[in-house]
Coordinates of C-alpha atoms and ligand atoms in Angstrom, one line a residue:
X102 CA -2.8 6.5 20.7
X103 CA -6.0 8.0 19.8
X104 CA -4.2 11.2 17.9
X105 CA -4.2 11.7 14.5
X106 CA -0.7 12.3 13.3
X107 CA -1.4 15.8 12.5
X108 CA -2.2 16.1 16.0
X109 CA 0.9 14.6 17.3
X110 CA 3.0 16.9 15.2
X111 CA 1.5 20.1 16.6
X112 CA 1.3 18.4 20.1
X113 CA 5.0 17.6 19.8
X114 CA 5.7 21.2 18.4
X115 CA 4.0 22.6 21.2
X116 CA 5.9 20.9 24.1
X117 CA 2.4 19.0 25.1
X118 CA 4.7 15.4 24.9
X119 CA 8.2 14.6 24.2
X120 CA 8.8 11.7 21.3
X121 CA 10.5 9.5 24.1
X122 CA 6.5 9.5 25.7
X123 CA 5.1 9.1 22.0
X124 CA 7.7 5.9 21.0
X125 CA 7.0 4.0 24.4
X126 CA 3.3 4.2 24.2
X127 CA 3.8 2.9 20.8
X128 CA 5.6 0.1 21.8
X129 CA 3.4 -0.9 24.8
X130 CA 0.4 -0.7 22.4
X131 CA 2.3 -3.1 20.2
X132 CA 3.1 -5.7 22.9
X133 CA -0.1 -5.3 24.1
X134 CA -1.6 -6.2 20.8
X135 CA 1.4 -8.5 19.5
X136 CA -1.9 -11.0 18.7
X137 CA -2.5 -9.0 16.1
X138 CA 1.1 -10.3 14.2
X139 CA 1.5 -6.6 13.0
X140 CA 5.1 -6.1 12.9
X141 CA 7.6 -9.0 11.9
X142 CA 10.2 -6.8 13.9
X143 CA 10.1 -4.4 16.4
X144 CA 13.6 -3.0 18.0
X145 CA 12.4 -1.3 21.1
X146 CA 16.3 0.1 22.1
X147 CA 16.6 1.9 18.9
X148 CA 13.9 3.1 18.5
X149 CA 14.0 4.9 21.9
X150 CA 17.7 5.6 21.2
X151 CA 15.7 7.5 18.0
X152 CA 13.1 9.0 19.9
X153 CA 15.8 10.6 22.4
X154 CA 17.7 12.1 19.5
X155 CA 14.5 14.0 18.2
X156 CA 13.7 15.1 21.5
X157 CA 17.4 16.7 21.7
X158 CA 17.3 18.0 17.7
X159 CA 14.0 19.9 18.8
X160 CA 15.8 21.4 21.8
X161 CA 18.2 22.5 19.7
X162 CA 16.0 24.5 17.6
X163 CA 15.2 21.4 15.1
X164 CA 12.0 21.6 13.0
X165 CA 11.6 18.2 10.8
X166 CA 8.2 17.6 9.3
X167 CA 7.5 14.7 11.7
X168 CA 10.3 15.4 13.9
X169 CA 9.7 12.5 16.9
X170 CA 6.5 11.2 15.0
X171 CA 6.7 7.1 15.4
X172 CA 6.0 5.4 12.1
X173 CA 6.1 1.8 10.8
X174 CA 7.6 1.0 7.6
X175 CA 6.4 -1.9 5.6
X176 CA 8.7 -4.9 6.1
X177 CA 9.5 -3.9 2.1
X178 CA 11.7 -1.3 2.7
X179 CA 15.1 -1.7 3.3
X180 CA 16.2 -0.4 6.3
X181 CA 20.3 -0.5 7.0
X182 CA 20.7 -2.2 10.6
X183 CA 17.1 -3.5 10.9
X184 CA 16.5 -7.1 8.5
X185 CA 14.1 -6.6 5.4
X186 CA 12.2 -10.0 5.1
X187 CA 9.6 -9.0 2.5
X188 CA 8.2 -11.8 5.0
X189 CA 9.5 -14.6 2.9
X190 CA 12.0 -17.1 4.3
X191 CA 14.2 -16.3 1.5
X192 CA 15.0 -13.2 3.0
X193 CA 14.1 -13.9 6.9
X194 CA 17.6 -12.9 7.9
X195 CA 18.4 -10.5 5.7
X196 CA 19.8 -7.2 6.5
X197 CA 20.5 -4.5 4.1
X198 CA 23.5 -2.9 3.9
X199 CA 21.6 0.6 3.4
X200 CA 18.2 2.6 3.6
X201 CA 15.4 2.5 0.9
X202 CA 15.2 6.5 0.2
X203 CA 11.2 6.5 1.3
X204 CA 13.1 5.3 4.6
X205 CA 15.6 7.7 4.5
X206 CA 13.3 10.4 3.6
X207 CA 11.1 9.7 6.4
X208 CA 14.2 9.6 8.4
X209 CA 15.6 13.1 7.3
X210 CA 12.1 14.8 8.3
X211 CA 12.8 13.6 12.0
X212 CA 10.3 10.5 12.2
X213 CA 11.5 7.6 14.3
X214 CA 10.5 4.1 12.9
X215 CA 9.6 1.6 15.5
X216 CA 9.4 -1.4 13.6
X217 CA 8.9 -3.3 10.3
X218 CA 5.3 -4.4 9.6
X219 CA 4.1 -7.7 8.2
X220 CA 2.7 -8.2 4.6
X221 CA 2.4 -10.5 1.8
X222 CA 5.1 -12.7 0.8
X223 CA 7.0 -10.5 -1.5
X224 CA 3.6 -8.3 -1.8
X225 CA 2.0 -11.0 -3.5
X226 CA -1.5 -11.2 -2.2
X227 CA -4.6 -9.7 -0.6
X228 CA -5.3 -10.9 2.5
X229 CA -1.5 -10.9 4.4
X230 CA -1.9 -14.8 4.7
X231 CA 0.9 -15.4 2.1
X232 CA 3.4 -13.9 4.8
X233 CA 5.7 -16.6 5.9
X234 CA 5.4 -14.7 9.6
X235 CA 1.9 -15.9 9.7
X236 CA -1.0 -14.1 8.6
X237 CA -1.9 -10.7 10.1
X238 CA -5.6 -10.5 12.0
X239 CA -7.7 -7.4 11.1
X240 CA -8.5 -5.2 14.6
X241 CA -12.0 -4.6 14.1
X242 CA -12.6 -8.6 14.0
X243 CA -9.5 -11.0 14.7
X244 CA -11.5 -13.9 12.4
X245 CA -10.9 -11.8 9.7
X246 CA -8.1 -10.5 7.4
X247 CA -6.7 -7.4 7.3
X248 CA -6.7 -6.9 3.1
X249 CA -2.9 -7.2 1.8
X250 CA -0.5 -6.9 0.6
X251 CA 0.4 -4.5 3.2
X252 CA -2.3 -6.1 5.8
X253 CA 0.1 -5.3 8.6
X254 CA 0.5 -1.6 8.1
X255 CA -3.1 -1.0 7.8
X256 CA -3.5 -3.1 10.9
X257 CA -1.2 -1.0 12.8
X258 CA -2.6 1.6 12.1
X259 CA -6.4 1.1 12.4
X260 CA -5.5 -0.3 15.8
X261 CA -3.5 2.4 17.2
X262 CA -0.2 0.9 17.3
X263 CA 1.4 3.6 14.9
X264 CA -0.2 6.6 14.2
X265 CA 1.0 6.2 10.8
X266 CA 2.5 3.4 8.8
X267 CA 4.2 3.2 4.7
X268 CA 2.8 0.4 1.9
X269 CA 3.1 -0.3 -1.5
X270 CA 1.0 -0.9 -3.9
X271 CA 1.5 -3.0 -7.1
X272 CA -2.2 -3.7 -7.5
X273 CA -3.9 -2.5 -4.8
X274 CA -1.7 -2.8 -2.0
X275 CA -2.0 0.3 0.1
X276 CA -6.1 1.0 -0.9
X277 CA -7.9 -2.5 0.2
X278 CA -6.3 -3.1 3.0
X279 CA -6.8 0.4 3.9
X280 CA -10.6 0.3 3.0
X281 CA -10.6 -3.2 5.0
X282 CA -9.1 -1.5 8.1
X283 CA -11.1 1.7 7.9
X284 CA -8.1 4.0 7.7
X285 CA -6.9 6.2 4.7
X286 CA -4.3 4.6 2.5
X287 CA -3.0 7.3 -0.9
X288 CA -1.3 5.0 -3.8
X289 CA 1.0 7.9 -5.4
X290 CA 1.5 8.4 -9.2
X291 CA 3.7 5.8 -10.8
X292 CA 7.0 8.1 -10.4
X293 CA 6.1 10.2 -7.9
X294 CA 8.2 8.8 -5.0
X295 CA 11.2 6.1 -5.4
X296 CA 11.4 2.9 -5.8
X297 CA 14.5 2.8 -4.5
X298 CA 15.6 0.2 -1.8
X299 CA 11.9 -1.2 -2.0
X300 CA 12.1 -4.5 -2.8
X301 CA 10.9 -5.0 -6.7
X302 CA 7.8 -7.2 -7.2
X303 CA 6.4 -6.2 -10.4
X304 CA 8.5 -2.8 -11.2
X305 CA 6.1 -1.1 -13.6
X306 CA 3.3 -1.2 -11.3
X307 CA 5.1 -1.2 -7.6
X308 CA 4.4 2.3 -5.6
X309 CA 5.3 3.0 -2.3
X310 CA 2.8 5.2 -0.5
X311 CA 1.6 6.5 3.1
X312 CA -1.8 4.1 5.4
X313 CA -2.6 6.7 8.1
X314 CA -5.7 7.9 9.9
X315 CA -6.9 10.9 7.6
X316 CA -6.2 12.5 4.3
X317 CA -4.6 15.3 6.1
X318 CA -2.2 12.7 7.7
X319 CA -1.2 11.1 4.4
X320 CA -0.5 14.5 3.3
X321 CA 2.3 15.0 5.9
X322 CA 3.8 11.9 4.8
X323 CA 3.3 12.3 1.3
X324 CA 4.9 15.4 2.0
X325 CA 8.5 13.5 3.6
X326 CA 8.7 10.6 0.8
X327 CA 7.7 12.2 -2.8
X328 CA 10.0 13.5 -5.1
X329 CA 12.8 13.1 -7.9
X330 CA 15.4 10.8 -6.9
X331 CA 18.4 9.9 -9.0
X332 CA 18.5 6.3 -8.1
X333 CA 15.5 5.8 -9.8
X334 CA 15.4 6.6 -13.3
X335 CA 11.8 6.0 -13.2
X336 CA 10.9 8.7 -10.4
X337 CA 9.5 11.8 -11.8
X338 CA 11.5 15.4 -12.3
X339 CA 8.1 17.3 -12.2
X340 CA 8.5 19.7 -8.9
X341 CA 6.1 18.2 -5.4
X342 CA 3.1 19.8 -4.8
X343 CA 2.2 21.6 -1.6
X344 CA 0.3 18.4 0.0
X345 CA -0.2 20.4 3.4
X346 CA -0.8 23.7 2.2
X347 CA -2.9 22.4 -0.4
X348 CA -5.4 20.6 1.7
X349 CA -7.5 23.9 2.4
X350 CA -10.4 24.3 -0.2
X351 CA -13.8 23.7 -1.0
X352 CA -15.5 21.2 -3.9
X353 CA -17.2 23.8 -6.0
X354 CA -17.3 23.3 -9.5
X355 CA -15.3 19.6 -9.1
X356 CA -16.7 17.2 -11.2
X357 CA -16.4 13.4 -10.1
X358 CA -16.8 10.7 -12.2
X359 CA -19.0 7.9 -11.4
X360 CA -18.0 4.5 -13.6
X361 CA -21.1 3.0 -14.7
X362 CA -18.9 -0.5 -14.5
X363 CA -18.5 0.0 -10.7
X364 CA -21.7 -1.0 -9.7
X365 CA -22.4 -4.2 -11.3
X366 CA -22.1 -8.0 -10.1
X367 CA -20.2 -8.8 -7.7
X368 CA -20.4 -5.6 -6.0
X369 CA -21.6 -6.2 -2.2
X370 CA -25.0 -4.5 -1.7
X371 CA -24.2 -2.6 1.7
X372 CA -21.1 -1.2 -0.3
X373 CA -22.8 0.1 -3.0
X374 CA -25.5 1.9 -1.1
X375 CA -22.7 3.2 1.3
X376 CA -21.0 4.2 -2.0
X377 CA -23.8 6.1 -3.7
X378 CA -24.4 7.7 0.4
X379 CA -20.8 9.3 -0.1
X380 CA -21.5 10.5 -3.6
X381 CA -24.3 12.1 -2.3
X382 CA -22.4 13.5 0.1
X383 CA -19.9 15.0 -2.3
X384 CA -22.8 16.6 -4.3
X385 CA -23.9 18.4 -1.1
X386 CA -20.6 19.8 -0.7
X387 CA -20.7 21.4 -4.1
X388 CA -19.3 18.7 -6.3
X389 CA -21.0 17.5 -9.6
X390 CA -21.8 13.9 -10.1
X391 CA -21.1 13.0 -14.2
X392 CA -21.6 9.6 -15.7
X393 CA -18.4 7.8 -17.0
X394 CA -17.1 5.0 -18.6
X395 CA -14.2 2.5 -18.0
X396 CA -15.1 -0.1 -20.9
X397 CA -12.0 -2.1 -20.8
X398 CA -11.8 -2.6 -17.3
X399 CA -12.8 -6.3 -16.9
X400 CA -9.8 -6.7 -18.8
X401 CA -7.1 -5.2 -16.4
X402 CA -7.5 -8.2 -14.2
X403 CA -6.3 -11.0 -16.6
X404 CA -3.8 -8.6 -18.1
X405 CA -2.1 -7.3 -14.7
X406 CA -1.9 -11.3 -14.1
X407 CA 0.0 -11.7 -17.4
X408 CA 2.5 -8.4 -16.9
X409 CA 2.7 -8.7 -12.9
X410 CA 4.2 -12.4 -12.7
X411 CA 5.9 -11.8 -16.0
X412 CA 7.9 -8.8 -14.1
X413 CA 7.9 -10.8 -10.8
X414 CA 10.0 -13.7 -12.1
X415 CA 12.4 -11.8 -14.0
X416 CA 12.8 -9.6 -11.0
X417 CA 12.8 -12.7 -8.4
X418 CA 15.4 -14.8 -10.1
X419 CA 18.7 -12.9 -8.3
X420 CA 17.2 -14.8 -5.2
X421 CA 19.7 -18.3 -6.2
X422 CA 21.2 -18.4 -2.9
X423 CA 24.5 -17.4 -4.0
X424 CA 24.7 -13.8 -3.1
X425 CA 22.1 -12.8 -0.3
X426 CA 19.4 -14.5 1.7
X427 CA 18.4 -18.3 2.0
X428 CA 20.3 -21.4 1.0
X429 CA 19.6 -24.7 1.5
X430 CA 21.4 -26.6 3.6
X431 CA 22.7 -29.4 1.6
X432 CA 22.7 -30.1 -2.2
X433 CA 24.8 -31.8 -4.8
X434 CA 25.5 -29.3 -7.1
X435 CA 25.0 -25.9 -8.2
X436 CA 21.8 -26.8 -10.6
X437 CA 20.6 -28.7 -7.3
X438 CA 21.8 -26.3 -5.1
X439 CA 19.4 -23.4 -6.9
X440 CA 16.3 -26.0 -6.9
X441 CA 16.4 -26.3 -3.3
X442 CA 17.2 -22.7 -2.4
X443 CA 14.2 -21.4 -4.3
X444 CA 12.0 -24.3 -3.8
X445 CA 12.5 -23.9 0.2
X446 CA 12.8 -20.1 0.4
X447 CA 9.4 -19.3 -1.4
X448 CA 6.5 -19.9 -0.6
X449 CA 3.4 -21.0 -2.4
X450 CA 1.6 -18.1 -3.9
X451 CA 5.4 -16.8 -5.1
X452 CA 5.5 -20.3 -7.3
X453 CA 2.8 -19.7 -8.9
X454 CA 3.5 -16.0 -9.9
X455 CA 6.7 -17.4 -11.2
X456 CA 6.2 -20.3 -12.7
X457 CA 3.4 -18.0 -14.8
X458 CA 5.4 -15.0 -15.4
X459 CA 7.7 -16.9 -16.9
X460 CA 5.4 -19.8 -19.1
X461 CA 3.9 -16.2 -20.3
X462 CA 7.9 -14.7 -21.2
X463 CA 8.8 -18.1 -22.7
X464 CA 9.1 -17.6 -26.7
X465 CA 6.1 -19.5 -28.1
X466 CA 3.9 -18.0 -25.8
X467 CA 5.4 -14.3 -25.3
X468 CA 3.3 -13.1 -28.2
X469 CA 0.1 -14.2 -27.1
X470 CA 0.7 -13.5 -23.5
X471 CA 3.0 -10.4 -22.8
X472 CA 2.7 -8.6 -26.0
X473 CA -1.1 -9.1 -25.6
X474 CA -1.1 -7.8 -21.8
X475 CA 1.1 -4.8 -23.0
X476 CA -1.5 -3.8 -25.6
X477 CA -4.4 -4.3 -23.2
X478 CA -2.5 -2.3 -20.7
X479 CA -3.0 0.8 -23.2
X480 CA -6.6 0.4 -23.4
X481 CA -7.1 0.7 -20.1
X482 CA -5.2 3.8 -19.4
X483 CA -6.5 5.3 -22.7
X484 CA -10.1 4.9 -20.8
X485 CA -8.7 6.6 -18.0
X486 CA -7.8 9.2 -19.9
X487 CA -11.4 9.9 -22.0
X488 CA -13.0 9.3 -18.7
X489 CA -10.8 12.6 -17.4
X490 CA -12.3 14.6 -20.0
X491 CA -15.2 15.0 -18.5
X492 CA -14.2 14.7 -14.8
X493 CA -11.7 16.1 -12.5
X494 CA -11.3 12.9 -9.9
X495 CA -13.3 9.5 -10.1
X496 CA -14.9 7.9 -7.4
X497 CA -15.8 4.1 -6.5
X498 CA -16.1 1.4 -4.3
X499 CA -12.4 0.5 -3.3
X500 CA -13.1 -3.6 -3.2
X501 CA -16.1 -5.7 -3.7
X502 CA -16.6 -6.8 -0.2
X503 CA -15.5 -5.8 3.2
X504 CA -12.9 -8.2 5.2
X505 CA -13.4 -11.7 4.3
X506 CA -12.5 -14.9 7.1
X507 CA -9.1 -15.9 7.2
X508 CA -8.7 -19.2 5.3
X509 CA -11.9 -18.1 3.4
X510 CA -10.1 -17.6 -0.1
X511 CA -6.7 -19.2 0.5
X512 CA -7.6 -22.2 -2.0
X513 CA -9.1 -20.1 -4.7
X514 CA -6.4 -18.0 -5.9
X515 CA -9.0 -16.3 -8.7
X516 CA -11.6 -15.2 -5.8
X517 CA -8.8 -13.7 -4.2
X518 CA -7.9 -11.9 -7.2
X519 CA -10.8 -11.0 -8.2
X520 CA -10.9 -8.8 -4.6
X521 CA -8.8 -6.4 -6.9
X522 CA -10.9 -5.4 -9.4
X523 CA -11.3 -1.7 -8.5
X524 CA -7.7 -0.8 -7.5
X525 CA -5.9 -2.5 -10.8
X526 CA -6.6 -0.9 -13.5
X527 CA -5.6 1.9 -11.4
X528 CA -2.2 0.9 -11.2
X529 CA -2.0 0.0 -15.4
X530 CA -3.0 3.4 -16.0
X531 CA 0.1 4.6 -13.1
X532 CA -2.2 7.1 -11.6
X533 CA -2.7 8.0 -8.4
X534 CA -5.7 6.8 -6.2
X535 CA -6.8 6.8 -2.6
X536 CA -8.9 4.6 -0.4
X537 CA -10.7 6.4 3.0
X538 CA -13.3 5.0 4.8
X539 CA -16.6 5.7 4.2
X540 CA -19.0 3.5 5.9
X541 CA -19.6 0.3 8.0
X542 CA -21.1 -2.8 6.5
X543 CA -21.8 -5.9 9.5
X544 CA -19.8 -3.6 11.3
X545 CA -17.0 -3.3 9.1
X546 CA -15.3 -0.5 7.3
X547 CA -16.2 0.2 3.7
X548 CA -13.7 2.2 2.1
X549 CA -14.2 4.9 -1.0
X550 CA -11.7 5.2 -3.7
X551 CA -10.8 8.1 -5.3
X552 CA -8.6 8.1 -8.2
X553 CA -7.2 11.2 -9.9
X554 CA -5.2 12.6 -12.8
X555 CA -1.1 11.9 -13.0
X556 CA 0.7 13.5 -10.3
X557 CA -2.5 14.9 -9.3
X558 CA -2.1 13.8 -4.9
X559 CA -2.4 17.4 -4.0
X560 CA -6.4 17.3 -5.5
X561 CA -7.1 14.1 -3.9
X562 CA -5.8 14.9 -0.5
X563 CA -7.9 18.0 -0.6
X564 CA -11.6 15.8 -1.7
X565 CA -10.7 13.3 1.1
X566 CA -9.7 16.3 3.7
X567 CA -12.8 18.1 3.0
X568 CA -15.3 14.6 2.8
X569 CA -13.4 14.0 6.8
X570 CA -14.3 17.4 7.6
X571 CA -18.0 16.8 6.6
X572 CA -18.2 13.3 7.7
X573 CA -16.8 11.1 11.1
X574 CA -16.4 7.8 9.0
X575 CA -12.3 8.1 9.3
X576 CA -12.9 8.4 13.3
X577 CA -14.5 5.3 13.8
X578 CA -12.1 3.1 15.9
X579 CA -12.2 -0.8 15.9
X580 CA -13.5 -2.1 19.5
X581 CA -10.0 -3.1 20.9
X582 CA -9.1 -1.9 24.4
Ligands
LIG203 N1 -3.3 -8.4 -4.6 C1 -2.5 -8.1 -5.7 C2 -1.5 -9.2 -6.0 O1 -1.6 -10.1 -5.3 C3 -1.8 -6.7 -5.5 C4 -0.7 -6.8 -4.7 C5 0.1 -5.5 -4.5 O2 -0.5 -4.5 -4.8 N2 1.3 -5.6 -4.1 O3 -0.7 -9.1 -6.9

């Protein structure tokens, strides 16, 4: 499927395919490239059953926003009749008695899901090699990873399967495994779309948000999932922009923020000059390049590793294998029967996270650690917020490096954190950011972040749209047949 989705919706709209065509050359591209350990489930019956059903709605006059679009949805989202694994074990056969409302959303506007894509255990990581389905290979080199959490969304998508997949993004989530795959991943505005039915990892951070080909296409599924929902009391009240209509416009008098921070060590070389080649970029289109400051930002990694894990086990402990998922098979007790059911149901990286979160929640430490992490937390989105006085939208590398090996970090848990740096204190600050791609380092995709005010998408969208209107990075393909 070499379509953008934008182009699929008018294609579909036009009569130029059905959905029925659309769905089965999605599901033969996924067979054909089942190698890739994209999905973690694919039901082929439904979703044609799906496909056929949009097909009749439009021949009855229907008109959804993505009506007959295929779409993945990140194995995070609970999806009634199709098991929700969050690719643990703990929750390998689990099937949720109900849609996630980003699911149902999508539903509603006509879009017909084909699958559930492979990720991090419960989100935690960034390289998909936490999954308990196996790790996920990245399209434009199999040796490599495909960034995580949501590794097999961006996968999907760079390598055609779906023209369009959802993530999440607690820390970085949807942005470096969007940058990693060369596609365009948007990490909405804590609040702007619900949390609802997605599968908690660290709630104060977790976002659900749309990995497609172009800013234009995250638009139209920005456009299906955002908005107030009553299940969430966090989700925001504050009307949805027009993503769509709102895409149209040029970069005059837009001043981007360039964080003096962003460029020092650690920062791969080819990535910083493919960096400063899209600022320049930017400038030519009319934008202003002003110098900024994010002092307190080689502080969000330690602190999101205090609050994330602290949130994470609290959230993680209604997995006891009495009401849902995994139990071990045979125990003495109940005390024995919980030890065995979480100490075979999790995996690895999980442990850690809660064994943490919880040492930093326990009393004689909750001081030091939480209360600390909380206060650090404010510095960093009080930088944000100085730093938007003098600029409309910041831009940045979105990670370090391009795709590493697989196996390369899996036995230094801080190198793979420290992948995060740029796309964290994003998340502390709950504002929204975007990752497109914006170059090719070794011959793989460097991706641009932008980040913007709160509940400031519709701005984003439009910087990315017109950068892909100026540039061809977003149409580079990986070389798969
Ligand atoms: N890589 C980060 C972590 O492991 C972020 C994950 C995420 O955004 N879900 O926590």
């Amino acid at each position: 499927m070499s379509e953008t989705l934008a182009e699929l919706v008018r294609g579909l709209a036009a009569g130029r395919y059905s959905s029925v065509e659309l769905v089965d050359a999605s599901l033969a591209r996924i067979r054909r490239h089942a190698d890739l350990n994209a999905f973690i489930t694919v039901d082929e019956e439904a979703a044609r059953a799906a496909a056929r059903a949009a097909d009749q709605a439009r021949g009855a006059g229907g008109t959804g926003l993505l009506l007959g679009v295929p779409l993945a949805h990140k194995d995070i989202f609970c999806t009634a009749g199709m098991r929700t694994t969050c690719a643990s074990r703990m929750l390998a056969g689990f099937v949720a008695p109900y849609d996630a409302t980003v699911v149902a959303r999508l539903r509603a506007h006509g879009a017909v899901m084909v699958g559930k894509t492979n990720m991090d255990e419960f989100a935690m990581g960034s390289s998909n090699e936490t999954s308990y389905f196996g790790p996920v290979r990245n399209p434009w080199d199999p040796t490599r990873v495909p960034g995580g959490s949501s590794g097999g969304s961006a996968a999907a998508v760079a390598a055609g399967l779906v023209p369009a997949a959802t993530g999440t993004d607690t820390g970085g989530s949807i942005r470096q495994p969007a940058a990693f795959c060369g596609i365009t991943g948007l990490k909405p505005s804590y609040g702007r779309v619900s949390r609802y039915g997605m599968i908690a990892f660290a709630s104060s951070l977790d976002q659900a948000g749309p990995m497609a080909r172009s800013a234009e296409d995250c638009a139209y599924v920005l456009a299906a999932m955002a908005g107030f929902d009553d299940r969430d009391s966090t989700s925001s009240e504050r009307p949805v922009d027009d993503y769509i209509g709102g895409l149209s416009g040029d970069l005059a008098g837009l001043r981007i923020g360039v964080v003096r921070e962003h460029f020092g060590a650690g920062l791969d070389a080819e990535i910083g000059a493919a960096t400063q080649a899209a600022l320049a970029e930017f400038e030519r289109l009319g934008a202003t390049l002003v110098d900024v400051s994010l002092p307190n930002s080689a502080a969000s990694l330690p602190c999101y590793y205090v609050l994330a894990p602290a949130e994470a086990s609290s959230n993680l402990a209604r997995y006891d294998g009495v009401r849902y998922g995994y139990r071990a098979a045979g125990y003495r007790d109940l005390e024995d029967m919980y030890k065995k059911t979480r100490g075979e149901g999790f995996g690895a990286e999980v442990k850690r996270r809660i064994m943490i979160g919880t040492y930093a929640l326990s009393s004689g430490y909750y001081d030091a650690y939480y209360l600390k992490a909380l206060k650090l937390r404010r510095l960093v989105a009080d930088d944000f917020a100085a730093a938007f006085a003098q600029c409309d939208i910041i831009a940045g590398p979105t990670a370090p490096t391009t795709a590493f090996a697989l196996g390369a970090k899996t036995d230094d848990p801080v190198s793979m954190y420290m992948n995060d740096i740029y796309t964290i204190p994003v998340n502390l600050a709950g504002l929204p950011a975007l990752s497109m791609p914006a170059g090719l380092a070794g011959g793989l995709p460097v991706g641009l972040q932008l980040v913007g005010r709160y509940l400031d998408e519709a701005r984003l969208l439009r910087v990315a749209h017109r950068y892909q209107q100026a540039t061809d990075w977003h149409r580079r393909r990986p070389p798969l047949s």
